[in-house]
């Protein structure tokens, strides 16, 4: 059997998704490369994956809990509440940053070889996702440290891992495509990440937001995601599925994902000429 | 079964050359400001002055299964663009291509090689990027390593490799690809002579022994003649000639010699070169008289724009004849005290009369640092023809690469 490929200007390639499948090993190999390279020549190596969120969590617990007095003195240790938000947030911010720089960082590949370009940003999100999975270990350590038994919902957590993956992939994909053409986004992204931390319920619970404004607040896709993670970890946290803000966040996530894939496919053909 | 494996119809690729922007990419600021200007009624607020440039145009050809096609042409004739369009790296502006098979392209050796990773890791990485599966690489791994000859350094990061080892390993991975169509850019120009021969042999085996279709771009006419069955000559983006390999090489050599002058017009950062060095001007002129002949002497005049500060720069001229025999490879140091400055450097190089024999010659330019590190090189940058001088009664060209003035002494009985 021979594969017939037709190349024409403006032709939406029918075999794009088939190619994506054919090159599926590239997802794995590019993420593997990024992980390998990231921790080469570091003394602590993969330990950094654990150390970074751990240190942030300690700072957060101190600043928000003690100084800003956000600690509600509930039955659940404040560190665990913070960590329930910090885990998905750190994944989101890492994935967004890595993803948006992924195409520029792989310029050589783009100008010299063909493969579906979608693989590059996707594998950079996979790389961050693996870091995220490793940092989940801290959560287990925290449970033991506080002798804390999580609620049964913790078993549902893997579903929300997938959710946070797509919540990060959507905007990341859009930003990386724009970054090829307008390098300004290199400077905009750190700002989005910094600002986003404050408009997401990381150091506090969503319940702190006045209910009048909750629908605006939920336009931030990470609000729904973090609420889900909290629900899995924190006893007595509200079930996100019962409240409408969750569905607003979900809508935004899906909207971004569809828009990004569409936009990426449109811009993809010119990457080699623009980069 | 249809025997045509590649069918190209009316293919064209247009680029817009931007005369205003500097960094090579659009800044959002420019887009915003130009939109704003338009809103506020400035009629002539265009982003920049753009010029259309057809890198390739109106190409039509068909390639049969198992054919090895050499693509030849001067720098800028559109060879690389054609390969990029065929390998789906960039989209054509016009026309249509039909490919009846899996394509693998090798536009650069070691695409995706990561300096921090070991040789072994890079084989897997590079193989996957070129479209091989992990199991396929594992199966061929020993053969690849064997072909490359770097077994001993497999677990060393490739950043510690010599450039020769790097190239050998990279080519070895590509050599074991099994596509129906293999597209190869001038990757054989690297590596030592022995390895080049090995690569050519491998490619010959791929095209003749295994019946795959090979598209091959080269400045090396000898390689085109020995490897390819057909040749395409490109000139200014259009098809200049299409025929058998010998005819194509002949055609190219007859029509594209005497390219003795290059003057860049327009912005410096569009001149050939890279961010460090740009070639502004080069001329090959006779020292005496009007034409380049064996008796005229030859002078190369080169003008470059240098952007590297406080370095030791050098430039090497490599002149080869039509059989790709290098006549000389000699350079001159531009700055030695680590004090290079930004600006235009001019170099002149004189070849004495009665040195080169009649024939056609190619000049390769190599810019280096500390006589060791490559900054930029360009093959066949210019070419020139030395005309036969009638020497006595014999007016045909005498054999020999050079035609030096010798002093003879004859003792008669």
XYZ file of C-alpha atoms in Angstrom:
688
model
C 0.000 0.000 0.000
C 1.287 3.420 -0.825
C 0.324 6.612 0.875
C -0.739 9.317 -1.454
C 0.013 12.793 -0.276
C -1.203 15.844 -2.086
C 0.345 19.178 -1.336
C -1.525 22.255 -2.409
C -1.782 25.770 -1.158
C -4.449 26.305 1.468
C -5.459 22.677 1.463
C -6.597 21.481 4.841
C -4.650 18.293 4.929
C -6.891 15.359 5.419
C -4.094 13.212 6.657
C -3.145 15.559 9.484
C -4.713 13.493 12.225
C -3.391 10.312 10.698
C 0.078 11.838 10.673
C -0.361 12.786 14.291
C -0.985 9.145 15.034
C 1.927 8.034 12.885
C 4.289 10.339 14.726
C 2.837 9.477 18.135
C 6.204 8.335 19.433
C 7.475 11.861 19.014
C 5.220 13.010 21.865
C 7.025 10.634 24.094
C 10.511 11.208 22.758
C 10.356 15.001 22.819
C 9.059 15.030 26.393
C 11.712 12.532 27.342
C 14.349 14.782 25.794
C 13.087 17.832 27.684
C 13.117 16.011 31.002
C 16.580 14.573 30.390
C 18.028 17.907 29.395
C 16.317 19.841 32.155
C 18.055 18.028 34.967
C 21.424 17.396 33.332
C 24.223 19.148 35.158
C 22.105 19.861 38.215
C 23.309 18.422 41.505
C 19.869 17.783 42.952
C 18.358 16.658 39.651
C 14.724 15.605 39.786
C 14.600 16.634 43.440
C 13.983 20.155 42.156
C 10.541 19.030 41.037
C 9.662 18.398 44.672
C 11.592 21.273 46.190
C 10.060 24.053 44.148
C 6.406 23.512 45.061
C 7.361 22.576 48.619
C 9.143 25.868 49.202
C 6.328 27.832 47.571
C 3.818 26.050 49.755
C 5.751 26.929 52.909
C 5.948 30.581 51.883
C 2.250 30.639 51.057
C 1.259 29.040 54.312
C 3.279 31.620 56.141
C 2.295 34.722 54.171
C -1.387 33.988 53.665
C -1.983 31.930 56.751
C -0.092 33.872 59.389
C 0.402 37.373 58.056
C -2.726 37.897 55.938
C -4.692 35.736 58.339
C -6.467 33.737 55.689
C -6.271 30.620 57.833
C -9.834 29.789 58.763
C -8.762 27.455 61.519
C -10.892 24.734 60.085
C -10.357 21.067 60.786
C -8.166 20.837 57.722
C -4.561 22.082 58.038
C -4.079 25.285 56.074
C -1.023 23.854 54.289
C -3.215 21.195 52.737
C -5.776 23.765 51.625
C -3.034 25.843 50.026
C -1.463 22.849 48.407
C -4.735 21.768 46.845
C -4.661 25.048 44.915
C -0.937 25.301 44.434
C -0.542 21.910 42.749
C -2.753 22.598 39.724
C -1.702 26.237 39.614
C 1.993 25.428 39.410
C 1.330 22.911 36.714
C -0.697 25.480 34.803
C 1.926 28.198 35.105
C 4.822 25.888 34.171
C 2.937 24.347 31.288
C 1.856 27.727 29.949
C 5.368 29.126 30.100
C 7.048 26.073 28.587
C 4.367 25.580 25.982
C 4.385 29.146 24.768
C 8.139 29.055 24.213
C 8.180 25.560 22.759
C 7.967 26.408 19.059
C 10.632 29.083 19.211
C 12.866 26.773 21.191
C 12.579 24.104 18.507
C 13.254 26.354 15.550
C 15.714 23.929 14.005
C 13.155 21.164 13.901
C 10.523 23.359 12.359
C 12.696 24.622 9.539
C 14.256 21.258 8.697
C 11.794 18.416 9.194
C 8.115 17.822 8.677
C 5.868 16.418 11.331
C 2.602 17.717 12.758
C 3.697 20.802 14.657
C 1.076 20.207 17.307
C 3.441 17.640 18.799
C 5.918 20.255 19.971
C 3.647 22.259 22.312
C 1.839 19.078 23.365
C 5.018 17.362 24.448
C 6.116 20.428 26.393
C 2.857 20.227 28.347
C 3.466 16.515 28.880
C 6.869 17.378 30.340
C 5.275 19.747 32.842
C 2.623 17.140 33.534
C 5.240 14.612 34.589
C 6.762 17.166 36.964
C 3.271 17.678 38.311
C 2.756 13.971 38.934
C 6.028 13.789 40.818
C 5.116 16.772 42.964
C 1.948 14.932 44.017
C 4.271 13.002 46.309
C 4.426 16.043 48.574
C 0.707 15.783 49.069
C 1.114 12.250 50.372
C 3.896 13.390 52.657
C 1.652 16.180 53.967
C -1.129 13.697 54.695
C 1.210 11.647 56.818
C 2.735 14.691 58.467
C -0.646 16.011 59.632
C -2.113 12.515 60.119
C -4.855 13.655 57.798
C -7.321 11.338 56.084
C -8.529 12.793 52.782
C -12.176 12.421 51.745
C -13.258 9.646 49.389
C -13.293 12.055 46.422
C -9.530 11.797 46.281
C -10.085 8.712 44.160
C -11.575 10.959 41.460
C -8.449 13.080 41.242
C -7.034 11.483 38.058
C -10.059 12.855 36.171
C -9.047 16.350 37.207
C -5.477 15.742 36.147
C -6.819 15.377 32.629
C -8.904 18.491 33.125
C -5.944 20.618 34.211
C -3.934 19.209 31.333
C -6.394 20.517 28.768
C -6.951 23.732 30.690
C -3.220 24.446 30.246
C -2.840 23.071 26.758
C -5.522 25.290 25.207
C -4.133 28.717 26.073
C -0.558 27.426 25.717
C -1.208 26.323 22.170
C -2.674 29.668 21.225
C 0.168 31.590 22.828
C 2.928 29.536 21.241
C 1.468 30.076 17.775
C 1.233 33.808 18.381
C 4.715 33.838 19.830
C 6.145 32.657 16.520
C 4.824 35.746 14.813
C 4.834 38.284 17.614
C 7.685 37.787 20.009
C 6.016 40.260 22.363
C 4.251 37.342 23.959
C 7.509 36.319 25.518
C 7.077 39.312 27.806
C 3.352 39.033 28.223
C 3.346 35.444 29.494
C 5.274 35.945 32.758
C 2.826 38.733 33.478
C -0.186 36.493 32.846
C 1.303 33.876 35.144
C 2.044 36.343 37.949
C -1.283 38.087 37.712
C -3.159 34.808 37.387
C -1.925 33.628 40.758
C -3.881 36.383 42.461
C -7.079 35.916 40.522
C -7.077 32.191 41.177
C -8.117 30.665 44.489
C -4.640 29.483 45.448
C -3.973 31.225 48.754
C -7.669 31.440 49.631
C -10.894 29.558 48.955
C -13.377 30.561 46.284
C -15.916 31.156 49.061
C -14.052 34.402 49.864
C -15.320 35.905 46.608
C -18.602 37.845 46.928
C -21.315 35.797 45.248
C -22.300 38.801 43.134
C -18.988 38.595 41.279
C -18.522 34.877 41.214
C -19.565 34.510 37.549
C -16.892 36.973 36.423
C -14.358 35.283 38.647
C -15.181 31.885 37.150
C -14.221 33.054 33.680
C -10.733 32.181 34.825
C -10.605 28.496 33.840
C -8.296 27.691 36.730
C -11.047 28.596 39.219
C -13.082 25.536 38.268
C -10.006 23.334 38.142
C -8.707 24.387 41.545
C -12.135 23.975 43.106
C -12.175 20.402 41.855
C -8.772 19.672 43.339
C -9.822 21.220 46.666
C -12.952 19.116 46.692
C -10.809 15.999 46.305
C -8.433 16.892 49.105
C -10.189 19.121 51.616
C -12.910 17.653 53.769
C -16.027 19.795 53.686
C -15.086 21.717 50.544
C -18.130 22.409 48.346
C -18.807 20.009 45.511
C -18.013 22.013 42.357
C -20.445 20.024 40.261
C -23.348 21.421 42.224
C -22.498 25.054 41.514
C -22.768 26.884 38.222
C -19.300 28.597 38.350
C -17.716 25.232 37.600
C -19.619 25.032 34.329
C -18.527 28.524 33.346
C -14.894 27.504 33.836
C -15.481 24.306 31.862
C -17.025 26.283 29.038
C -14.009 28.578 28.942
C -11.624 25.607 28.872
C -13.432 23.975 25.959
C -13.738 27.283 24.145
C -9.977 27.901 24.438
C -9.144 24.380 23.349
C -11.261 24.472 20.205
C -10.190 28.000 19.310
C -6.515 27.179 19.862
C -6.480 24.033 17.768
C -8.278 25.886 14.976
C -5.936 28.863 15.159
C -2.847 26.698 15.458
C -3.775 24.657 12.396
C -4.309 27.852 10.469
C -0.965 29.381 11.404
C 1.018 26.152 11.399
C 1.761 26.103 7.677
C 3.692 29.324 7.855
C 5.760 28.575 10.929
C 8.794 27.575 8.896
C 8.743 30.888 7.026
C 8.033 33.077 10.027
C 10.206 31.655 12.736
C 0.569 0.377 -11.058
C 1.383 3.941 -11.968
C 5.086 4.445 -12.132
C 5.093 8.125 -11.289
C 6.023 8.731 -7.700
C 6.312 12.505 -7.659
C 4.212 14.752 -9.821
C 4.691 18.495 -9.657
C 2.390 20.891 -11.480
C 2.784 24.654 -11.722
C 4.568 24.847 -8.420
C 5.427 28.260 -7.028
C 6.483 29.687 -3.710
C 6.380 33.370 -2.993
C 8.090 35.160 -0.161
C 7.523 38.701 0.918
C 10.723 40.502 1.572
C 10.256 43.062 4.237
C 12.367 46.132 3.862
C 11.502 47.844 7.073
C 11.472 45.493 9.976
C 14.757 44.775 11.575
C 14.607 41.923 13.996
C 13.317 39.497 11.391
C 9.953 39.150 13.077
C 6.904 41.324 13.452
C 6.508 43.120 16.699
C 2.992 43.463 17.960
C 3.712 47.154 18.399
C 4.058 47.595 14.645
C 0.775 45.892 13.949
C -1.011 47.914 16.587
C 0.506 51.188 15.519
C -0.229 50.596 11.868
C -3.827 49.674 12.658
C -4.072 52.768 14.829
C -2.718 54.941 12.052
C -5.252 53.507 9.689
C -8.038 54.292 12.115
C -6.842 57.831 12.469
C -7.001 58.295 8.767
C -3.432 58.061 7.675
C -3.920 56.555 4.307
C -0.432 55.394 3.604
C 0.150 53.603 6.852
C 1.448 50.302 5.603
C 3.313 47.903 7.821
C 6.422 48.200 5.762
C 7.430 48.202 2.158
C 7.092 44.667 0.985
C 8.530 43.167 -2.096
C 7.371 39.963 -3.673
C 9.951 37.378 -4.410
C 9.292 34.100 -6.151
C 11.800 31.603 -4.816
C 10.452 29.014 -7.243
C 7.919 29.451 -10.013
C 6.153 27.439 -12.695
C 7.836 24.150 -11.950
C 6.442 21.088 -13.682
C 8.061 17.694 -13.594
C 7.449 14.042 -12.963
C 9.732 11.586 -11.274
C 9.482 7.851 -11.706
C 9.822 5.267 -9.006
C 13.418 4.331 -8.319
C 14.871 7.324 -10.098
C 17.706 9.304 -8.546
C 17.396 12.953 -9.433
C 20.095 15.529 -8.945
C 18.976 19.106 -8.493
C 21.622 21.617 -9.422
C 21.791 25.351 -9.627
C 23.540 28.350 -8.221
C 23.038 29.646 -4.714
C 19.611 31.198 -4.568
C 18.291 29.315 -7.578
C 15.517 27.835 -5.460
C 16.903 24.375 -4.749
C 16.421 24.502 -1.011
C 12.975 26.030 -1.335
C 11.944 23.247 -3.685
C 13.113 20.642 -1.207
C 11.334 22.392 1.645
C 8.079 22.468 -0.268
C 8.437 18.821 -1.310
C 9.123 17.746 2.243
C 6.083 19.666 3.533
C 8.066 21.992 5.743
C 6.520 24.974 4.080
C 3.440 25.354 1.959
C 3.568 26.260 -1.742
C 1.870 29.456 -2.855
C 0.731 27.981 -6.140
C 0.485 24.620 -7.779
C 0.152 21.070 -6.713
C 2.382 18.178 -5.728
C 1.396 14.548 -5.691
C 3.588 12.224 -3.674
C 2.910 8.518 -3.893
C 4.889 7.310 -0.955
C 6.387 8.030 2.393
C 8.822 10.920 2.322
C 11.844 11.397 4.520
C 13.897 14.506 4.162
C 17.400 15.127 5.223
C 17.934 18.846 4.854
C 20.560 18.977 7.522
C 22.585 16.325 9.271
C 21.653 15.793 12.857
C 18.406 17.726 12.964
C 17.245 17.687 16.531
C 20.515 16.414 17.942
C 20.780 17.769 21.432
C 24.308 18.566 22.600
C 23.610 17.564 26.193
C 22.397 14.091 25.288
C 24.641 11.128 24.642
C 25.237 9.567 21.254
C 22.935 6.685 22.056
C 20.132 8.972 23.202
C 20.535 11.145 20.128
C 20.204 8.181 17.797
C 16.765 7.511 19.238
C 15.818 11.177 19.267
C 16.964 11.853 15.728
C 15.456 8.623 14.435
C 12.069 9.505 15.889
C 12.226 12.987 14.430
C 12.975 11.558 11.006
C 9.967 9.287 11.339
C 11.355 5.981 12.590
C 9.652 4.121 15.369
C 11.447 3.104 18.527
C 11.316 -0.578 17.718
C 12.630 0.124 14.236
C 15.564 2.075 15.656
C 16.286 -0.611 18.192
C 16.375 -3.188 15.419
C 18.814 -1.164 13.345
C 20.762 0.285 16.243
C 23.825 -1.926 15.858
C 24.005 -1.308 12.143
C 23.739 2.445 12.676
C 26.477 2.464 15.255
C 28.612 0.260 13.080
C 28.219 2.536 10.090
C 29.072 5.624 12.121
C 32.148 4.159 13.753
C 31.682 5.947 17.074
C 30.924 2.900 19.269
C 33.408 3.973 21.887
C 31.728 7.297 22.515
C 28.109 6.198 22.520
C 27.581 7.208 26.118
C 29.355 10.536 25.862
C 27.282 13.703 25.374
C 27.579 14.747 21.747
C 28.763 18.191 22.797
C 32.104 16.528 23.474
C 32.237 14.982 19.995
C 34.493 16.273 17.275
C 32.577 17.705 14.375
C 33.514 14.710 12.245
C 32.147 12.218 14.746
C 28.984 14.256 15.085
C 28.365 14.254 11.355
C 29.133 10.557 11.008
C 26.678 9.571 13.700
C 24.024 11.906 12.330
C 24.343 10.626 8.790
C 24.334 7.038 9.971
C 20.873 7.478 11.493
C 19.538 8.973 8.291
C 21.175 6.314 6.154
C 18.982 3.653 7.692
C 15.709 5.376 7.000
C 13.424 3.382 4.774
C 11.165 5.830 3.010
C 9.966 5.453 -0.552
C 11.205 8.943 -1.318
C 14.387 10.306 0.171
C 15.104 14.008 -0.111
C 18.677 14.999 0.600
C 20.086 18.508 0.711
C 23.745 19.186 0.456
C 24.634 17.274 3.556
C 27.539 15.450 2.025
C 29.587 18.602 1.933
C 30.556 17.895 5.510
C 32.824 15.223 6.817
C 36.112 13.955 5.467
C 36.633 12.552 1.994
C 36.528 8.953 3.107
C 33.263 9.400 4.903
C 31.791 11.288 1.974
C 32.596 8.331 -0.221
C 30.911 6.030 2.251
C 27.802 8.225 2.272
C 27.661 8.324 -1.506
C 27.987 4.565 -1.608
C 25.144 4.230 0.852
C 22.967 6.536 -1.180
C 23.774 4.627 -4.328
C 22.708 1.468 -2.595
C 19.494 3.126 -1.486
C 18.581 4.271 -4.972
C 19.869 1.427 -7.128
C 19.897 -1.551 -4.838
C 16.673 -0.895 -2.997
C 14.828 0.921 -5.747
C 13.956 4.006 -3.737
C 13.533 7.423 -5.216
C 16.192 9.911 -4.236
C 16.194 13.673 -4.733
C 19.600 15.073 -4.212
C 20.831 18.662 -4.137
C 24.516 19.208 -4.554
C 27.190 21.502 -5.797
C 29.366 18.496 -6.264
C 29.056 17.699 -9.962
C 31.023 14.505 -9.670
C 28.563 13.224 -7.078
C 25.585 14.163 -9.212
C 27.099 12.392 -12.194
C 27.855 9.206 -10.327
C 24.769 9.005 -8.149
C 21.902 10.364 -10.181
C 20.234 9.178 -13.330
C 18.461 12.422 -14.129
C 19.195 16.026 -13.400
C 17.144 19.161 -12.931
C 18.848 22.505 -13.369
C 17.187 25.407 -11.623
C 17.847 29.002 -12.489
C 16.192 31.912 -10.703
C 13.493 29.629 -9.403
C 12.546 28.232 -12.789
C 13.366 25.033 -14.535
C 16.346 25.655 -16.775
C 16.954 22.118 -17.899
C 15.596 18.651 -17.262
C 17.294 15.595 -18.668
C 19.868 12.922 -18.087
C 22.475 13.501 -15.416
C 25.345 14.095 -17.840
C 23.371 16.483 -19.978
C 22.191 18.381 -16.933
C 25.672 18.799 -15.527
C 26.914 19.807 -18.950
C 24.137 22.315 -19.346
C 24.781 23.780 -15.930
C 28.469 24.112 -16.543
C 28.012 25.689 -19.937
C 25.434 28.203 -18.846
C 26.330 29.059 -15.347
C 30.019 29.663 -15.485
C 31.428 33.147 -15.452
C 29.496 34.275 -12.495
C 32.317 36.530 -11.565
C 30.650 39.278 -9.676
C 28.291 39.705 -6.778
C 27.046 43.031 -5.512
C 24.516 43.109 -2.754
C 21.989 45.877 -3.011
C 19.700 46.975 -0.255
C 19.900 46.330 3.421
C 22.983 44.809 4.960
C 21.054 42.261 6.985
C 19.609 40.732 3.849
C 23.008 40.071 2.307
C 24.240 36.465 2.207
C 25.776 35.408 5.481
C 24.543 35.297 9.020
C 24.249 37.603 12.004
C 28.030 37.663 12.386
C 29.190 38.277 8.878
C 27.544 39.375 5.644
C 29.024 39.350 2.168
C 28.430 42.691 0.503
C 30.455 42.397 -2.623
C 32.812 40.116 -4.436
C 34.442 40.345 -7.828
C 36.795 38.172 -9.783
C 38.758 40.393 -12.140
C 41.795 39.995 -14.373
C 44.918 41.753 -13.193
C 45.840 42.681 -16.713
C 43.607 43.154 -19.701
C 39.899 42.584 -19.953
C 39.386 38.832 -19.792
C 40.394 36.165 -17.347
C 42.997 34.146 -19.100
C 45.979 32.062 -18.152
C 48.193 35.058 -18.688
C 46.078 37.729 -17.073
C 46.460 36.857 -13.433
C 43.315 36.797 -11.293
C 42.302 38.990 -8.424
C 39.522 38.284 -5.920
C 38.076 41.378 -4.310
C 35.860 40.748 -1.347
C 33.914 43.186 0.784
C 32.188 41.957 3.936
C 30.312 43.533 6.782
C 31.433 42.236 10.133
C 29.320 42.412 13.285
C 31.642 40.589 15.660
C 33.561 42.744 18.105
C 36.964 41.949 19.614
C 37.548 38.646 17.876
C 40.196 37.157 15.655
C 38.684 36.807 12.244
C 39.972 35.093 9.160
C 38.698 34.334 5.710
C 39.677 31.411 3.511
C 39.305 31.111 -0.233
C 38.908 27.610 -1.538
C 39.096 27.220 -5.268
C 38.080 23.978 -6.939
C 37.852 22.991 -10.579
C 34.964 21.326 -12.380
C 36.017 17.892 -11.225
C 35.801 19.145 -7.667
C 39.503 18.940 -7.168
C 40.540 21.605 -4.727
C 43.308 23.693 -6.236
C 44.051 25.569 -3.073
C 42.535 26.332 0.285
C 44.239 29.353 1.697
C 43.212 32.088 3.996
C 44.193 35.397 5.397
C 43.902 36.700 8.923
C 41.764 39.812 9.081
C 42.342 40.671 12.710
C 44.832 38.998 14.989
C 44.981 40.991 18.217
C 41.377 40.187 19.156
C 40.339 43.609 17.972
C 37.791 43.131 15.222
C 35.400 46.026 14.809
C 31.919 46.375 13.425
C 32.146 47.544 9.865
C 33.236 46.781 6.363
C 36.378 44.753 5.774
C 37.908 44.495 2.329
C 40.178 41.699 1.211
C 42.003 41.246 -2.006
C 43.731 38.075 -3.118
C 45.912 37.813 -6.190
C 46.572 34.636 -8.131
C 49.667 35.078 -10.267
C 49.532 34.637 -13.976
C 50.456 31.234 -15.342
C 49.072 29.488 -12.321
C 45.630 28.139 -13.180
C 45.179 26.113 -16.301
C 42.298 26.904 -18.628
C 38.995 25.710 -17.261
C 36.163 26.538 -14.907
C 36.623 27.170 -11.233
C 34.425 27.570 -8.210
C 35.148 29.704 -5.187
C 34.101 28.666 -1.744
C 34.350 31.211 1.055
C 34.949 30.224 4.643
C 34.850 32.738 7.464
C 36.407 31.609 10.699
C 37.506 32.658 14.108
C 40.933 31.997 15.591
C 41.578 29.923 12.450
C 39.566 27.222 14.099
C 35.907 27.964 14.551
C 33.584 28.316 11.633
C 31.526 31.474 11.463
C 30.058 31.090 8.015
C 30.821 29.254 4.813
C 29.315 29.270 1.385
C 30.057 26.880 -1.475
C 30.251 27.963 -5.103
C 29.787 31.549 -4.135
C 31.264 32.682 -7.431
C 32.655 30.807 -10.362
C 34.908 31.899 -13.145
C 36.425 30.642 -16.326
C 40.050 30.891 -17.345
C 40.409 31.159 -21.089
C 43.005 29.277 -23.037
C 45.970 31.352 -24.112
C 47.498 30.188 -27.312
C 50.839 28.888 -26.256
C 52.954 28.629 -29.344
C 51.406 26.545 -32.048
C 49.340 24.454 -29.685
C 46.003 26.141 -29.107
C 44.108 23.380 -27.370
C 44.030 23.020 -23.655
C 46.843 21.002 -22.246
C 46.122 18.571 -19.474
C 46.917 19.452 -15.900
C 45.293 21.177 -13.030
C 47.719 24.064 -12.979
C 49.845 25.633 -15.655
C 52.866 26.974 -13.835
C 55.787 28.742 -15.358
C 58.636 26.333 -14.902
C 62.283 26.847 -15.466
C 63.761 24.143 -17.616
C 67.364 23.468 -18.189
C 68.394 21.420 -21.139
C 71.801 19.956 -21.614
C 72.459 18.986 -25.141
C 75.210 16.645 -26.200
